[in-house]
Short mmCIF file of C-alpha atoms in Angstrom, two decimals:
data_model
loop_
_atom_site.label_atom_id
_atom_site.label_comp_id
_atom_site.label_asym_id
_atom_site.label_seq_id
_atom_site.Cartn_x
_atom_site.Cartn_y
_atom_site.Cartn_z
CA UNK W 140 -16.23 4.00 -0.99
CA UNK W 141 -15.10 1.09 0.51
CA UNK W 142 -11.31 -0.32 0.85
CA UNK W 143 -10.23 -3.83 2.25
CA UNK W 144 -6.60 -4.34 2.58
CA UNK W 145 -5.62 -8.27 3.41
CA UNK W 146 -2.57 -10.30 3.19
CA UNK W 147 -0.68 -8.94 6.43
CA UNK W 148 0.97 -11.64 8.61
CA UNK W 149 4.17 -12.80 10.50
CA UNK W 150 7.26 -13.29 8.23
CA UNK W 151 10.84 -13.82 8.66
CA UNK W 152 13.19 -11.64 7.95
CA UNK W 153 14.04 -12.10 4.48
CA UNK W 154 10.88 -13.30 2.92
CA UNK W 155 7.91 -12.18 1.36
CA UNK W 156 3.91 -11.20 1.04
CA UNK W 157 1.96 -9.92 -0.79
CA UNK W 158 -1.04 -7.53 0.24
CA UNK W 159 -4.11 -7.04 -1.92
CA UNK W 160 -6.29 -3.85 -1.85
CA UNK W 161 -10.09 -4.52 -2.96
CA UNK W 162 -12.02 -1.19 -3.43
CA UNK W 163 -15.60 -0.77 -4.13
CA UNK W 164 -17.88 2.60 -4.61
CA UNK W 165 -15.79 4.35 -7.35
CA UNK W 166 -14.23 4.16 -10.79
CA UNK W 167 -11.23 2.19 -10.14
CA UNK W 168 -9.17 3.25 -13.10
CA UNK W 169 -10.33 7.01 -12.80
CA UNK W 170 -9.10 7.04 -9.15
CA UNK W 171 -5.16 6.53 -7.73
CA UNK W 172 -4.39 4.22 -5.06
CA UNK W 173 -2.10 4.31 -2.68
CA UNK W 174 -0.12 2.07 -0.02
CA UNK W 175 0.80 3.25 3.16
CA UNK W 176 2.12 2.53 6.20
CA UNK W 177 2.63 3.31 9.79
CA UNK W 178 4.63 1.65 12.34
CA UNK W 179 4.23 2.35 16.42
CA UNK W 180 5.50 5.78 17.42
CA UNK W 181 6.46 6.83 13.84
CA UNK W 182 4.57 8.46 10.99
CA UNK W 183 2.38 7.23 8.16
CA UNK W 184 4.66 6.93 5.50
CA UNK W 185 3.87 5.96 1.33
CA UNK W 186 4.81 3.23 0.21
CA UNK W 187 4.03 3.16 -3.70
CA UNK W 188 0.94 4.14 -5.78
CA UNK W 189 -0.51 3.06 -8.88
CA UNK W 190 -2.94 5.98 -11.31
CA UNK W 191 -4.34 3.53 -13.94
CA UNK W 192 -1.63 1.98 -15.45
CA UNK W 193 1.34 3.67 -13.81
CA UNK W 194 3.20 3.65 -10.58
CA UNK W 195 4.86 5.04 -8.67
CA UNK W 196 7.47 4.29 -5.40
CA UNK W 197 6.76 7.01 -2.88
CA UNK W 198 9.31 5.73 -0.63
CA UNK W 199 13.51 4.40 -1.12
CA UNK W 200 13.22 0.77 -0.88
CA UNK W 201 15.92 -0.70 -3.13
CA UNK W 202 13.13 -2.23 -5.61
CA UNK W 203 12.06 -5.11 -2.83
CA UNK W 204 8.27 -3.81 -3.12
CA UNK W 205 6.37 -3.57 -6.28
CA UNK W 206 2.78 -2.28 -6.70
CA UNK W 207 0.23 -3.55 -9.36
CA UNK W 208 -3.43 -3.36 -9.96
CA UNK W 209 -6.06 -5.75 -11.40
CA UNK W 210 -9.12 -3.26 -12.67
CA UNK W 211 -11.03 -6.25 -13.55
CA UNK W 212 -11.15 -7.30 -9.93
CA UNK W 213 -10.72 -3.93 -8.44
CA UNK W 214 -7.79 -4.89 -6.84
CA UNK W 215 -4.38 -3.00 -6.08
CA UNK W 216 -1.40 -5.63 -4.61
CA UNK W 217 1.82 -4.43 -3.37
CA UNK W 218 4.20 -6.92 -3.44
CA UNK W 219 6.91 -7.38 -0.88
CA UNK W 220 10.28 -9.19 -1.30
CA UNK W 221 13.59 -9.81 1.08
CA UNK W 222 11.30 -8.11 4.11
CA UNK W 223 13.08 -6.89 7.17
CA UNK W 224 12.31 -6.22 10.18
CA UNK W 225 11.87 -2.56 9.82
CA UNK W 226 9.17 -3.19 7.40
CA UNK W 227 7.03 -3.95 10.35
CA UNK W 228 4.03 -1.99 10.45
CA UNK W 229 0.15 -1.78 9.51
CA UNK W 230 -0.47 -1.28 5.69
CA UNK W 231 -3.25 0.87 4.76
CA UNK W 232 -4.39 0.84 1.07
CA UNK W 233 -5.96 4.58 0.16
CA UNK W 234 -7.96 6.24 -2.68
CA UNK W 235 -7.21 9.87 -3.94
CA UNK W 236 -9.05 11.75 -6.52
CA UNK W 237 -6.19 13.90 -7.08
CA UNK W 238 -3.53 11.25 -8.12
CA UNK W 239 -0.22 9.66 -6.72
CA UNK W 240 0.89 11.67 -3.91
CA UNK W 241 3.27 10.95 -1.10
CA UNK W 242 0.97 12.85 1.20
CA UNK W 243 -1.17 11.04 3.14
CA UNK W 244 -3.36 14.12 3.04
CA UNK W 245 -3.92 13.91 -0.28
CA UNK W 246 -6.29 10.48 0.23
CA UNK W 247 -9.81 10.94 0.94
CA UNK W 248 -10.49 7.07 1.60
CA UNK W 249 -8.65 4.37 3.84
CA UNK W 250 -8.90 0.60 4.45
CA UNK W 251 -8.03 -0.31 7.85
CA UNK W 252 -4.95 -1.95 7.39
CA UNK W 253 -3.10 -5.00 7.70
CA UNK W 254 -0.66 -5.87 10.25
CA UNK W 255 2.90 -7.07 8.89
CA UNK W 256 5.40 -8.41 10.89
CA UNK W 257 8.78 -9.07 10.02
CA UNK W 258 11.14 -11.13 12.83
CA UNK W 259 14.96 -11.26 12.95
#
C-alpha cells in the first residue's frame, strides 16, 4: 500500500490549492480515504474523507475545503479555498479498511504529507 500526497506549497492568506492523494496496492473504491493534518505542537486532526462515492467533512470549516476522488486514476484531491493562516500544517492523505472515521487510529496506511503554508 502505497500513498503519495502532493500539491502542498506557500499561499497567501486567502487563496487556494489543491492537494492530490495517489494510492497504489489496494482496491481504491473498496477502501476510504482520508485527509489529515497536523500542525507544530498540536494534534493530527481530519480533515474530510471520501468511501467510494461519498464524503464526508471530519472537521468545521465553513465549506472552504472540499474532498473528491478520481478511481480511474486512483486519486483522492482535497480542495482548499479562502486559506488562512491557521490552515498551516502538513497534510497527510490515509487509507482505512473500516471507513470514514475522524480517528486517526482508524487508518492503517499514511502518505507522508505535504507541507501547506498559509501567510498573513
Amino acid at each position: 500500500v502505497q500513498l503519495v500526497e502532493s500539491g502542498g506549497g506557500l499561499v497567501r492568506a486567502g487563496g487556494s490549492l489543491r492537494l492530490s492523494c495517489t494510492a497504489s496496492g489496494f482496491t481504491f473504491a473498496d477502501t476510504a480515504i482520508g485527509w489529515f493534518r497536523q500542525a507544530p505542537g498540536k494534534e493530527r486532526e481530519g480533515v474530510a474523507c471520501v468511501h467510494d462515492t461519498t464524503t464526508y467533512d471530519l472537521i468545521s470549516d465553513e465549506g472552504r475545503f472540499a474532498i473528491s476522488s478520481d478511481n480511474a486514476e486512483n486519486t483522492v484531491y482535497l480542495q482548499m479555498n479562502s486559506l488562512k493562516p491557521e490552515d498551516t500544517a502538513v497534510y497527510y492523505c490515509a487509507a482505512s479498511s473500516y471507513g470514514c472515521y475522524d480517528s486517526p487510529h482508524a487508518y492503517e496506511s499514511w502518505g507522508r504529507g505535504t507541507q501547506v503554508t498559509v501567510s498573513s
